[in-house]
């Protein structure tokens, strides 16, 4: 199967300091690829380049064979690339339903004039958006809280809400930046199941996550960064045994943990 997303020699420097240097890998449809490494390794910076927030100093990003390097995020969303963020980006005073409906905005066809005039096309668009948003909330297990304000929800529920909003863009590839960060064991298990279900539906997942139990359980492929450079890549069990990865990130205790989780 050909790659859906291709990262080719990507790099960026800030003020003469290289943050990411010559990173390459690929993600296929329905595949979960996790990017791991110590704090400061360049994982979120890599995500920001792929998703158009940063302009790379070198390298290219391709989606379905077409170059999308440094394309603006809203244009990338229309092409099928969506993401969540390490820090929650939800509207606290809006309901869960309204938060997900925001994600439909780029896919809506009716124009501004029809919205202002309240024309039938606009009303129909709003109804369709609400129905779709409810279906997505059900998909992430939040349909019963659809009309509650986001600020009243638990942290884990808000993490799932962000995923639902990202799915509202009908992505081909979804970038998840630490979706389980700050979650308890039950919430992490819910997110674990959700990510696996999304991948089984054919959506490619590119994941940054420090929870190695989750990473080892659901990932098909790992990419390891250290000081901005890729130091290892491969199947989870293979990467967990790599001496460079053990030295830079896992340590002996961490290696035993991830091998136990993988086994």
Coordinates of C-alpha atoms in Angstrom, one line a residue:
X1 CA 0.0 0.0 0.0
X2 CA 1.4 3.4 -1.0
X3 CA 2.0 6.1 1.7
X4 CA -0.8 8.5 2.5
X5 CA 1.5 11.0 4.3
X6 CA 5.2 11.3 3.4
X7 CA 7.7 13.3 5.5
X8 CA 10.9 13.8 3.5
X9 CA 14.0 15.3 5.1
X10 CA 12.0 17.8 7.2
X11 CA 13.9 20.3 9.4
X12 CA 13.7 23.7 11.0
X13 CA 16.0 26.0 12.9
X14 CA 15.1 28.9 15.3
X15 CA 17.7 31.6 15.7
X16 CA 20.4 29.4 14.3
X17 CA 19.5 26.5 16.6
X18 CA 18.3 23.4 14.8
X19 CA 15.1 22.0 16.4
X20 CA 14.4 19.3 13.9
X21 CA 16.9 17.9 11.5
X22 CA 16.4 15.8 8.4
X23 CA 13.5 13.7 9.6
X24 CA 11.8 11.3 7.1
X25 CA 9.1 8.6 7.5
X26 CA 5.7 7.7 6.0
X27 CA 2.2 6.9 7.2
X28 CA -0.3 4.7 5.4
X29 CA -4.1 4.7 5.5
X30 CA -5.5 3.0 8.6
X31 CA -2.0 2.9 10.2
X32 CA -1.1 4.2 13.6
X33 CA 2.5 5.7 13.7
X34 CA 3.7 7.1 17.0
X35 CA 6.5 9.6 17.3
X36 CA 8.3 9.2 20.7
X37 CA 11.3 10.7 22.4
X38 CA 12.4 12.7 25.5
X39 CA 11.1 16.2 26.2
X40 CA 12.6 18.7 23.8
X41 CA 13.2 16.0 21.2
X42 CA 11.2 18.1 18.6
X43 CA 8.0 16.0 18.4
X44 CA 5.5 18.9 18.7
X45 CA 7.7 21.1 16.4
X46 CA 7.5 18.3 13.8
X47 CA 3.7 18.2 14.2
X48 CA 3.6 22.0 13.8
X49 CA 5.6 21.8 10.5
X50 CA 3.4 19.0 9.1
X51 CA 0.2 20.8 10.0
X52 CA 1.3 24.2 8.5
X53 CA 1.9 26.2 11.7
X54 CA 5.6 26.3 11.1
X55 CA 7.4 26.7 7.7
X56 CA 10.2 24.1 7.5
X57 CA 13.8 25.3 6.8
X58 CA 14.3 22.1 4.7
X59 CA 12.4 19.1 3.4
X60 CA 9.0 18.4 2.1
X61 CA 5.6 17.1 3.2
X62 CA 3.3 15.2 0.8
X63 CA -0.3 14.1 1.2
X64 CA -1.5 11.5 -1.3
X65 CA 1.6 12.3 -3.4
X66 CA 0.9 16.1 -3.6
X67 CA 3.3 18.5 -1.9
X68 CA 1.6 20.3 1.0
X69 CA 4.7 21.8 2.7
X70 CA 3.9 25.0 4.6
X71 CA 0.3 25.0 3.3
X72 CA -2.0 27.0 5.6
X73 CA -3.8 24.8 8.2
X74 CA -7.3 25.6 6.9
X75 CA -6.3 24.5 3.4
X76 CA -4.7 21.3 4.8
X77 CA -8.0 20.6 6.6
X78 CA -9.8 20.7 3.3
X79 CA -7.3 18.3 1.9
X80 CA -7.9 15.8 4.7
X81 CA -5.3 16.6 7.4
X82 CA -6.6 17.4 10.9
X83 CA -5.0 17.6 14.3
X84 CA -5.4 18.1 18.1
X85 CA -3.1 20.0 20.4
X86 CA -1.1 19.1 23.5
X87 CA -2.9 21.8 25.4
X88 CA -6.7 21.8 25.2
X89 CA -8.2 24.1 22.5
X90 CA -11.9 24.0 23.4
X91 CA -14.5 26.7 23.8
X92 CA -15.5 26.4 27.5
X93 CA -18.7 28.4 27.4
X94 CA -20.0 26.5 24.3
X95 CA -21.8 23.2 24.5
X96 CA -20.1 20.0 23.4
X97 CA -22.4 20.0 20.4
X98 CA -21.4 23.5 19.4
X99 CA -17.7 22.8 19.8
X100 CA -18.0 19.9 17.3
X101 CA -20.1 21.9 14.9
X102 CA -17.2 24.4 14.7
X103 CA -15.2 21.6 13.1
X104 CA -17.8 21.4 10.3
X105 CA -17.2 25.0 9.3
X106 CA -14.6 24.3 6.6
X107 CA -16.9 21.7 4.9
X108 CA -20.0 23.8 4.8
X109 CA -21.2 24.9 1.3
X110 CA -23.8 27.6 1.9
X111 CA -22.4 31.1 1.7
X112 CA -22.2 34.0 4.2
X113 CA -25.1 35.8 2.6
X114 CA -27.5 32.9 3.2
X115 CA -26.4 32.7 6.8
X116 CA -27.0 36.3 7.4
X117 CA -30.5 36.2 5.8
X118 CA -31.4 32.9 7.4
X119 CA -32.2 31.3 4.0
X120 CA -33.4 27.7 3.8
X121 CA -29.9 26.6 2.6
X122 CA -28.4 28.0 5.8
X123 CA -31.0 26.3 8.1
X124 CA -30.6 23.0 6.3
X125 CA -26.8 23.3 6.7
X126 CA -27.2 24.0 10.4
X127 CA -29.5 21.0 10.9
X128 CA -27.1 18.7 9.0
X129 CA -24.1 20.0 11.0
X130 CA -25.9 19.3 14.3
X131 CA -26.9 15.8 13.3
X132 CA -23.4 15.0 12.2
X133 CA -21.9 16.5 15.4
X134 CA -24.3 14.4 17.5
X135 CA -23.1 11.3 15.7
X136 CA -19.5 12.2 16.3
X137 CA -20.2 12.8 20.0
X138 CA -21.8 9.3 20.2
X139 CA -18.7 7.9 18.5
X140 CA -16.5 9.3 21.3
X141 CA -19.0 8.4 24.0
X142 CA -20.2 11.9 24.8
X143 CA -23.6 12.1 23.3
X144 CA -25.4 12.2 26.6
X145 CA -23.5 15.4 27.5
X146 CA -24.1 17.1 24.1
X147 CA -25.9 20.1 25.5
X148 CA -23.6 20.7 28.5
X149 CA -21.0 23.5 28.5
X150 CA -17.6 22.2 27.8
X151 CA -16.2 23.8 31.0
X152 CA -18.3 21.4 33.1
X153 CA -16.6 18.3 31.7
X154 CA -13.7 16.2 33.0
X155 CA -10.3 16.6 31.4
X156 CA -10.5 13.2 29.8
X157 CA -13.9 14.0 28.3
X158 CA -12.5 17.2 26.8
X159 CA -9.7 15.3 25.2
X160 CA -12.3 13.1 23.5
X161 CA -14.2 16.2 22.5
X162 CA -11.2 17.5 20.7
X163 CA -10.9 14.3 18.8
X164 CA -14.6 14.5 17.8
X165 CA -14.1 18.0 16.6
X166 CA -11.0 17.0 14.5
X167 CA -13.1 14.1 13.0
X168 CA -15.8 16.7 12.0
X169 CA -13.4 17.6 9.2
X170 CA -13.6 14.1 7.8
X171 CA -9.8 13.7 7.8
X172 CA -7.8 11.1 5.9
X173 CA -5.0 11.6 8.5
X174 CA -5.3 12.7 12.1
X175 CA -2.4 14.1 14.1
X176 CA -2.9 13.6 17.8
X177 CA -0.5 15.5 20.1
X178 CA -0.5 13.8 23.5
X179 CA -4.2 12.8 23.6
X180 CA -3.8 10.9 26.9
X181 CA -1.7 13.6 28.7
X182 CA -3.2 14.4 32.1
X183 CA -5.8 11.5 31.9
X184 CA -6.3 8.9 34.5
X185 CA -6.1 5.1 33.7
X186 CA -9.8 4.8 32.8
X187 CA -9.7 7.9 30.6
X188 CA -6.5 6.7 28.9
X189 CA -8.1 3.3 28.2
X190 CA -11.1 5.1 26.6
X191 CA -8.8 7.1 24.4
X192 CA -6.8 4.0 23.5
X193 CA -10.0 2.3 22.3
X194 CA -11.1 5.4 20.4
X195 CA -7.8 5.8 18.5
X196 CA -7.8 2.1 17.5
X197 CA -11.4 2.4 16.3
X198 CA -10.6 5.5 14.2
X199 CA -7.7 3.7 12.5
X200 CA -9.8 0.6 11.8
X201 CA -12.2 2.9 10.0
X202 CA -9.3 3.7 7.6
X203 CA -8.1 7.0 9.0
X204 CA -4.3 7.2 9.3
X205 CA -3.1 8.3 12.8
X206 CA 0.1 10.1 13.6
X207 CA 0.5 10.2 17.4
X208 CA 2.8 11.9 19.8
X209 CA 2.4 10.3 23.3
X210 CA 4.5 9.7 26.4
X211 CA 2.3 6.9 27.7
X212 CA 4.4 4.0 26.5
X213 CA 1.8 1.4 27.5
X214 CA -0.7 3.1 25.1
X215 CA 1.9 3.5 22.4
X216 CA 3.1 -0.1 22.5
X217 CA -0.5 -1.4 22.5
X218 CA -1.9 0.4 19.5
X219 CA 1.0 1.5 17.3
X220 CA 2.0 -0.4 14.1
X221 CA 5.2 1.7 13.7
X222 CA 7.4 3.9 15.9
X223 CA 9.6 6.9 15.0
X224 CA 12.0 8.0 17.8
X225 CA 13.4 11.5 17.9
X226 CA 16.3 12.8 20.1
X227 CA 17.6 16.3 19.9
X228 CA 15.6 16.9 16.7
X229 CA 17.0 13.9 14.8
X230 CA 15.5 10.5 14.1
X231 CA 17.5 7.9 16.0
X232 CA 15.4 4.8 15.3
X233 CA 12.3 3.6 13.4
X234 CA 10.4 0.3 13.1
X235 CA 8.0 -2.0 14.9
X236 CA 7.4 -1.3 18.6
X237 CA 9.3 -4.4 19.9
X238 CA 12.2 -3.8 17.6
X239 CA 12.5 -0.1 18.6
X240 CA 12.2 -1.0 22.3
X241 CA 15.3 -3.1 22.0
X242 CA 17.4 -0.5 20.2
X243 CA 20.4 0.5 22.3
X244 CA 20.2 4.1 21.2
X245 CA 16.5 4.4 22.2
X246 CA 17.2 2.8 25.6
X247 CA 20.1 5.2 26.2
X248 CA 18.3 8.3 25.0
X249 CA 14.7 7.7 26.2
X250 CA 13.6 4.5 27.7
X251 CA 16.3 3.5 30.1
X252 CA 16.5 -0.1 31.3
X253 CA 13.4 0.1 33.5
X254 CA 11.4 1.8 30.7
X255 CA 12.5 -0.9 28.2
X256 CA 11.2 -3.6 30.6
X257 CA 7.9 -1.8 30.9
X258 CA 7.3 -1.3 27.2
X259 CA 8.3 -4.9 26.4
X260 CA 5.9 -6.1 29.0
X261 CA 3.1 -3.9 27.6
X262 CA 3.9 -5.1 24.1
X263 CA 4.0 -8.8 25.1

